[in-house]
Coordinates of C-alpha atoms and ligand atoms in Angstrom, one line a residue:
X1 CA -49.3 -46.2 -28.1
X2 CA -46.4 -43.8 -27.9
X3 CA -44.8 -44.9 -31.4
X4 CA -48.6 -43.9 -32.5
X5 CA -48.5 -40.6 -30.8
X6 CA -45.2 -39.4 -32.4
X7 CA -46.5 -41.1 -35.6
X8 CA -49.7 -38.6 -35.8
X9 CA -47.5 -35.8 -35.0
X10 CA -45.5 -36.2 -37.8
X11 CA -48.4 -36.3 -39.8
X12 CA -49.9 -33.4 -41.5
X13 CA -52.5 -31.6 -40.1
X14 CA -55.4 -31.8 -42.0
X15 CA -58.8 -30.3 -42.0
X16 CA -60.7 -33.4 -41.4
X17 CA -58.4 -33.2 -38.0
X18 CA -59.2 -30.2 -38.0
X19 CA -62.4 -30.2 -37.6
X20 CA -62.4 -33.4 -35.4
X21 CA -60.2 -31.7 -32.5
X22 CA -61.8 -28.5 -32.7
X23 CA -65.5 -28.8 -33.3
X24 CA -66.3 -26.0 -31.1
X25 CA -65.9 -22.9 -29.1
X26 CA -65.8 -24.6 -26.0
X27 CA -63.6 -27.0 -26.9
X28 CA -61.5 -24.4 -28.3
X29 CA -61.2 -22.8 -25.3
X30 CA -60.3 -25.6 -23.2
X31 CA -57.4 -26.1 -25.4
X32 CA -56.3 -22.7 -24.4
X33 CA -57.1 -23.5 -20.7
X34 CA -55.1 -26.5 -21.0
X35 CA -52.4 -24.8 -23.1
X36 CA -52.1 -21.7 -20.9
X37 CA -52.5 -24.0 -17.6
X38 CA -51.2 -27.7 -18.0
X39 CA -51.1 -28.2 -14.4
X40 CA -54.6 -26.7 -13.7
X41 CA -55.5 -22.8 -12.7
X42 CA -54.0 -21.2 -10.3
X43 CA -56.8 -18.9 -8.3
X44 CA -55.2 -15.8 -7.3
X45 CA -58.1 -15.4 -4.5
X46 CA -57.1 -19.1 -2.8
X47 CA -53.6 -18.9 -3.9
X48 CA -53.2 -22.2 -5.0
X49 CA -54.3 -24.4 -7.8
X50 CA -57.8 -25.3 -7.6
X51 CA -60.5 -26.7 -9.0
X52 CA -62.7 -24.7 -11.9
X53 CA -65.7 -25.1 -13.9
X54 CA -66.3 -23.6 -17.1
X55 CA -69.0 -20.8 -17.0
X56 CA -71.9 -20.8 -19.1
X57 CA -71.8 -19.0 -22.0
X58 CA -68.7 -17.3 -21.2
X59 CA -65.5 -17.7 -22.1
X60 CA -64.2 -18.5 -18.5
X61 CA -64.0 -20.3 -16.0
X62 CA -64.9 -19.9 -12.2
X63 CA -62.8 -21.3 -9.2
X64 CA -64.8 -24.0 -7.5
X65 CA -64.0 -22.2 -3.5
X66 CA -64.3 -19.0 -4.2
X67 CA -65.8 -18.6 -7.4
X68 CA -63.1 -16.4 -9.3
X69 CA -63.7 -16.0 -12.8
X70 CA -60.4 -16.1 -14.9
X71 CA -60.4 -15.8 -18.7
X72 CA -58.0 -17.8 -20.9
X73 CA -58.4 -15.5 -23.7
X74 CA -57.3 -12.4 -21.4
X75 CA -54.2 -10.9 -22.6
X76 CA -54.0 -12.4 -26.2
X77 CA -55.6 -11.0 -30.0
X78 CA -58.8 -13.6 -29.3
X79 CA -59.6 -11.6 -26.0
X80 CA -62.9 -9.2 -26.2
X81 CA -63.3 -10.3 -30.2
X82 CA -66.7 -10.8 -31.5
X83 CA -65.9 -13.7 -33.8
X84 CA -65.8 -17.3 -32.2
X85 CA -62.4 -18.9 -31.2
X86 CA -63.7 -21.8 -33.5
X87 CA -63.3 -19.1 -36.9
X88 CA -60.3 -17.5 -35.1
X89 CA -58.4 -21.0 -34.8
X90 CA -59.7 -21.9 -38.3
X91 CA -57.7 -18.5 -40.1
X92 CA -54.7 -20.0 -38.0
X93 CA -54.9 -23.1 -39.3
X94 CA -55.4 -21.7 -43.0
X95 CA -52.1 -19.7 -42.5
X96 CA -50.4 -22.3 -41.5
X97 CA -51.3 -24.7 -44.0
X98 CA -49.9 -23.2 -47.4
X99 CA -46.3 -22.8 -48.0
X100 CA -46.2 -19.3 -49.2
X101 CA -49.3 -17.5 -47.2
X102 CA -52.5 -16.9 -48.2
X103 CA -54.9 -13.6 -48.9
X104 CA -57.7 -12.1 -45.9
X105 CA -59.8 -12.5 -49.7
X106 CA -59.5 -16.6 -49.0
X107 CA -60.5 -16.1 -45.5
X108 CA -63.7 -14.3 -45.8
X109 CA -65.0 -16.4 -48.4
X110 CA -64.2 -19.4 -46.2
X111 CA -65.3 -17.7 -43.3
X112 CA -67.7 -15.8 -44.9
X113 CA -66.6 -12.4 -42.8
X114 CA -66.5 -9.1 -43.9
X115 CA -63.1 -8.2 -46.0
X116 CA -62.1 -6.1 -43.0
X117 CA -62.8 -8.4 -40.2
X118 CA -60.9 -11.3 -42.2
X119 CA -58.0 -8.8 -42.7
X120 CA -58.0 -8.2 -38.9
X121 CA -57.8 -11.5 -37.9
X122 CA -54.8 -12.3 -40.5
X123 CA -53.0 -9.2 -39.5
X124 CA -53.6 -9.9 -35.4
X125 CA -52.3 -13.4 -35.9
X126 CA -49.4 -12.3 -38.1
X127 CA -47.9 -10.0 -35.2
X128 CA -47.6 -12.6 -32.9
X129 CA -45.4 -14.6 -35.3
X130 CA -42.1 -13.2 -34.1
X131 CA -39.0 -14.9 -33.3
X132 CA -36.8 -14.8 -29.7
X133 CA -33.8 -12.8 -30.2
X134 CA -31.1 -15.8 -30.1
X135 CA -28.6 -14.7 -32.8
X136 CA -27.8 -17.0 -35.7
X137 CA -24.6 -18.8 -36.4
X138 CA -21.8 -19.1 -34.0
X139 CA -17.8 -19.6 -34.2
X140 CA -17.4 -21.8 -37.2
X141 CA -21.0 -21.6 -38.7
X142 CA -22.6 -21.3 -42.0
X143 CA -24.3 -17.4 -42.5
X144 CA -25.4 -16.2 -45.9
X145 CA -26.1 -12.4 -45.5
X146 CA -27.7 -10.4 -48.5
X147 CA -30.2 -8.2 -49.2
X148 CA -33.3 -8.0 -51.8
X149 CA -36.0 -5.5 -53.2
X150 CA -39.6 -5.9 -52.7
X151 CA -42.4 -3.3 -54.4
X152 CA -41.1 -1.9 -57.5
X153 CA -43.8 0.0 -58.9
X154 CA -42.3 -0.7 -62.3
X155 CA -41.2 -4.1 -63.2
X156 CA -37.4 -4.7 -64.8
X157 CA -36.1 -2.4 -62.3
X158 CA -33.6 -3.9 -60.1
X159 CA -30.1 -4.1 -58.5
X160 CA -29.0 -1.6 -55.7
X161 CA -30.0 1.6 -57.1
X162 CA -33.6 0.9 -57.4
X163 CA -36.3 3.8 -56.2
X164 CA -39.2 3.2 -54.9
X165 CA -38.7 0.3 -53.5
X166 CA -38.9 -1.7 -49.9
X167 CA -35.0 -3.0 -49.1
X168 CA -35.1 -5.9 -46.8
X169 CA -31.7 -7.6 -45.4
X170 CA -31.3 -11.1 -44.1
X171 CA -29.6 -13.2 -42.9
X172 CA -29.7 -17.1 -42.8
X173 CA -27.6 -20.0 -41.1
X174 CA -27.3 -22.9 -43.3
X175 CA -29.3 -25.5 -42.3
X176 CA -31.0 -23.2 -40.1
X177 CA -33.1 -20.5 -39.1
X178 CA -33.9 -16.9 -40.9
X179 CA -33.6 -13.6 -39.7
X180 CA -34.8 -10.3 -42.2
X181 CA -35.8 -6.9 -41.6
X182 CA -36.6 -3.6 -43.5
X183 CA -33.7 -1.3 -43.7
X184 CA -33.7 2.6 -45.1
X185 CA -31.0 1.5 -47.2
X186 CA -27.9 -0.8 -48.2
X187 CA -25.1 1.3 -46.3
X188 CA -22.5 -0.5 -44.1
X189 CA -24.4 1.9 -41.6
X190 CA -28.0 -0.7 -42.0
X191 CA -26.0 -3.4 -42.8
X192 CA -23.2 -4.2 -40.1
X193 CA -25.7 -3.0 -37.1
X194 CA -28.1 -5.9 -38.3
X195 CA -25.7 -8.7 -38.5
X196 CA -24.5 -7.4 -35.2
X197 CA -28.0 -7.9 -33.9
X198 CA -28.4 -11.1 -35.3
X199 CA -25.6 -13.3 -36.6
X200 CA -23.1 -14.5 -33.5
X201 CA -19.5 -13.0 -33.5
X202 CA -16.9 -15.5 -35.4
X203 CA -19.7 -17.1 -37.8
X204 CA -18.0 -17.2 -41.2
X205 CA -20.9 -14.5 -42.9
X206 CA -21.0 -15.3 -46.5
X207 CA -21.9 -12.4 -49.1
X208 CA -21.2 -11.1 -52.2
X209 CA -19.3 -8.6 -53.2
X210 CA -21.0 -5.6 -52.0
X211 CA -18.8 -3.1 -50.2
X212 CA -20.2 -2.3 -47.1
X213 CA -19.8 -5.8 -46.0
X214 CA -16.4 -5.5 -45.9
X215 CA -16.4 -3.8 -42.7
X216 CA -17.7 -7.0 -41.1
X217 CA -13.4 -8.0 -40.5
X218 CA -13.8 -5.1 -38.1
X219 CA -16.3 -6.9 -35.6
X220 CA -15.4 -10.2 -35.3
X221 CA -16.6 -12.2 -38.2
X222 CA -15.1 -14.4 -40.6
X223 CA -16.4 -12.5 -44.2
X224 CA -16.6 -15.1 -47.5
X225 CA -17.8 -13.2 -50.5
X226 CA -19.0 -15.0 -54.4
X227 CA -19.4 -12.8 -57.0
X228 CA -22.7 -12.7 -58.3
X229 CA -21.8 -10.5 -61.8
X230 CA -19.9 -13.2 -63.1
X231 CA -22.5 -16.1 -61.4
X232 CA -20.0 -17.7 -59.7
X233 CA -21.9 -17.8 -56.7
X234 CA -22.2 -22.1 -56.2
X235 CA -18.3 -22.2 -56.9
X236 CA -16.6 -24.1 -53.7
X237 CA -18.8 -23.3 -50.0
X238 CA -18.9 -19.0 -50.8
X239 CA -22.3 -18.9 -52.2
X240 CA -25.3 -17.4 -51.0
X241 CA -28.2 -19.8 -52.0
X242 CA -30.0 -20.6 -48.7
X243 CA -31.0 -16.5 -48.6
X244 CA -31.5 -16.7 -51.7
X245 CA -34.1 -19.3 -51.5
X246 CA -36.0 -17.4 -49.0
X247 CA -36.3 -14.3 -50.6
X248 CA -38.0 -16.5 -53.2
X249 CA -39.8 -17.9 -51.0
X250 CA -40.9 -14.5 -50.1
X251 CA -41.7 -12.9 -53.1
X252 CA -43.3 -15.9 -54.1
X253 CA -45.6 -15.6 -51.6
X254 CA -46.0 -11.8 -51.4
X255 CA -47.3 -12.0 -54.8
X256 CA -50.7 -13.2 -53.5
X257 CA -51.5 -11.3 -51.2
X258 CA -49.3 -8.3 -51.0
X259 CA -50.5 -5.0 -52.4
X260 CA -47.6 -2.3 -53.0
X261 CA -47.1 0.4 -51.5
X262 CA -50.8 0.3 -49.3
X263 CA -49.7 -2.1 -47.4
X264 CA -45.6 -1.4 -46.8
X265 CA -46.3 -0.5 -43.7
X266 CA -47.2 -4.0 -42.6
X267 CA -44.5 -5.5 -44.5
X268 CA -42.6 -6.3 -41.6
X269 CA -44.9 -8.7 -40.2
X270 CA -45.6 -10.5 -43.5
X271 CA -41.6 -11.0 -43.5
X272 CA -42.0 -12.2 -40.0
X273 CA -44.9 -14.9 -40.9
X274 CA -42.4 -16.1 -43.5
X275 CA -39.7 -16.2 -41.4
X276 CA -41.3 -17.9 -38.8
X277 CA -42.9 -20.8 -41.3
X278 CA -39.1 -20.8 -42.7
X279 CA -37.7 -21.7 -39.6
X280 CA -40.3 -24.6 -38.5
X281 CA -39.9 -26.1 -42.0
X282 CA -37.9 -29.4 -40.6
X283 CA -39.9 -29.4 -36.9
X284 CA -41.8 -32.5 -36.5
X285 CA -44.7 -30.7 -34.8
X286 CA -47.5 -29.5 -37.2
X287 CA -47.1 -26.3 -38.6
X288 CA -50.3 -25.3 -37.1
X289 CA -49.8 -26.4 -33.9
X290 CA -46.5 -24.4 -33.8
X291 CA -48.6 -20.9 -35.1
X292 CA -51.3 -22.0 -32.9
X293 CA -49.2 -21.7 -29.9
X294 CA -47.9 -19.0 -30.5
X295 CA -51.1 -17.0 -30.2
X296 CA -51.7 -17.9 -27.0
X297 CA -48.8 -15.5 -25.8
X298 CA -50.1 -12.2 -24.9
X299 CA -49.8 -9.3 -27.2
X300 CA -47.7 -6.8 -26.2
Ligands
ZN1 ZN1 -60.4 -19.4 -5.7

C-alpha cells in the first residue's frame, strides 16, 4: 500500500486524475479544509477543535456546538470570487502542467471565461508563486550569477547597452534552486546588493567577465569568471550554463504569452512562476500539487 502511494506520487498528474480527485466544488473545498486544517477546525467560539459540518450552499462550514461559520477560502485569491473553486483549481492545474507557461487566451477557451476573468485568475495565482527568502549557495557551493534582456522592441539588439529593454539578474546554485529579479540596470550598485540578498557569503559565484562583479572579493565571496567573447565558457568548472539554461527557459516561455512593454509591469511575477516551476523540477510531488498548495496561503 505505501510503495503504491509513493508510486502515484511520482506519477504525473494527469487530467483524467484530475478530474477524478476534484469533480467538484465541494470536494474542492474540502481539500482546502483538510489542507488548511489536517487535524480538524479549531472553533475560535469553543476554543478547541470541534466537530463541523459543511453548510449548504456555502463555501463553509459551521461548528457543530456553537454553530460558528469559518470559511476555508478566507484570506486567499479564491475568497469572495464568482468563479467555482472547481475552474479556479483547474487554471492551477493548467499552469502547472506545461514546462514553459501557458497564455489567459488557453484558459478562457478551456474555461470558456471572459479574456479578463481568465487573465485574473492566471495573474492571482501567479503572485502567490514566490519563494522563502533562504539564500542560495553556501561556503564551497556552485553559484552562476549573470544577467539577461527581456523586451527588445527591435530584434538583433543585444548585449549590455541595449535600450528599451527589461534587465533581469539571477542567480542559480548548481544543482539547485533559482533566484532572479528586475534590476534598473547592470551597475555593481544592482548587482552586488542582489547577490548579497540571495547567494550565501563564501559560495564560489561564477560569472563572466563583467566588471562590476568584481567587487564581489569585497563581501565575502569566492568570484570565478569564463569569458564569454572568446566562448570559453564550458572550459574547466567556470562556466555559467545552469543560468543560462533558465533564462532560456524563460524566454522560451515568455514568448507565448508575454506581450512587451503592456505587460512589464507584471514581469516580475511571470519570472517568479518560472522560478518557482524551476526549482520543483526534481521534487517528487506533482507539479500541481506543489502550485496548488501554495495558493492556499493567504495573499498578502
Ligand atoms: Zn464552536
Amino acid at each position: 500500500m505505501r510503495k503504491q502511494q509513493v508510486k502515484s506520487l511520482m506519477q504525473k498528474f494527469t487530467v483524467k486524475d484530475f478530474r477524478k480527485q476534484f469533480p467538484n466544488d465541494d470536494v474542492c473545498l474540502e481539500w482546502l479544509k483538510d489542507f488548511i486544517y489536517p487535524d480538524g477546525i479549531p472553533c475560535i467560539k469553543c476554543d478547541k477543535i470541534t466537530k463541523h459540518h459543511k453548510v449548504a450552499s456555502r463555501k463553509s462550514y459551521s461548528c457543530d456546538r456553537c454553530g460558528h461559520h469559518v470559511h476555508p477560502t478566507a484570506g486567499t485569491i479564491y475568497h469572495k470570487s464568482s468563479t467555482p473553486l472547481t475552474d479556479w483549481f483547474y487554471a492551477v492545474f493548467l499552469m502547472a502542467s506545461t514546462r514553459c507557461g501557458i497564455s489567459a487566451k488557453q484558459l478562457e477557451r478551456e474555461l470558456g471565461v471572459t479574456y479578463k476573468t481568465a487573465w485574473r485568475m492566471f495573474h492571482q495565482i501567479r503572485s502567490m508563486l514566490t519563494e522563502s527568502d533562504d539564500k542560495l549557495g553556501g561556503e564551497g557551493s556552485m553559484v552562476e550569477v549573470d544577467e539577461t534582456y527581456i523586451g527588445a522592441r527591435r530584434k538583433g539588439i543585444t548585449g549590455r547597452g541595449a535600450k528599451d529593454k527589461t534587465i533581469i539578474v539571477g542567480a542559480v546554485e548548481r544543482k539547485g534552486s533559482v533566484k532572479a529579479k528586475i534590476v534598473p540596470n547592470t551597475k555593481a550598485e544592482s548587482l552586488v546588493p542582489f547577490v548579497r540578498e540571495t547567494v550565501e557569503q563564501l559560495s564560489i559565484v561564477h560569472t563572466d567577465e563583467w566588471r562590476p562583479y568584481r567587487h564581489l572579493l569585497n563581501h565575502r565571496y569566492y568570484h570565478e569568471t569564463s569569458n564569454h567573447g572568446h566562448k570559453q565558457w564550458v572550459v574547466g568548472e567556470s562556466h555559467t550554463n545552469s543560468i543560462e539554461g533558465f533564462w532560456s527557459l524563460l524566454k522560451g516561455g515568455l514568448r507565448g504569452v508575454y506581450k512587451g512593454r503592456a505587460t512589464r509591469k507584471y514581469l516580475q511575477n511571470y519570472i517568479n512562476e518560472y522560478a518557482f516551476r524551476y526549482n520543483r523540477r526534481h521534487d517528487q510531488t506533482p507539479m500541481f500539487l506543489s502550485f496548488l498548495f501554495q495558493t492556499t496561503q493567504s495573499v498578502d
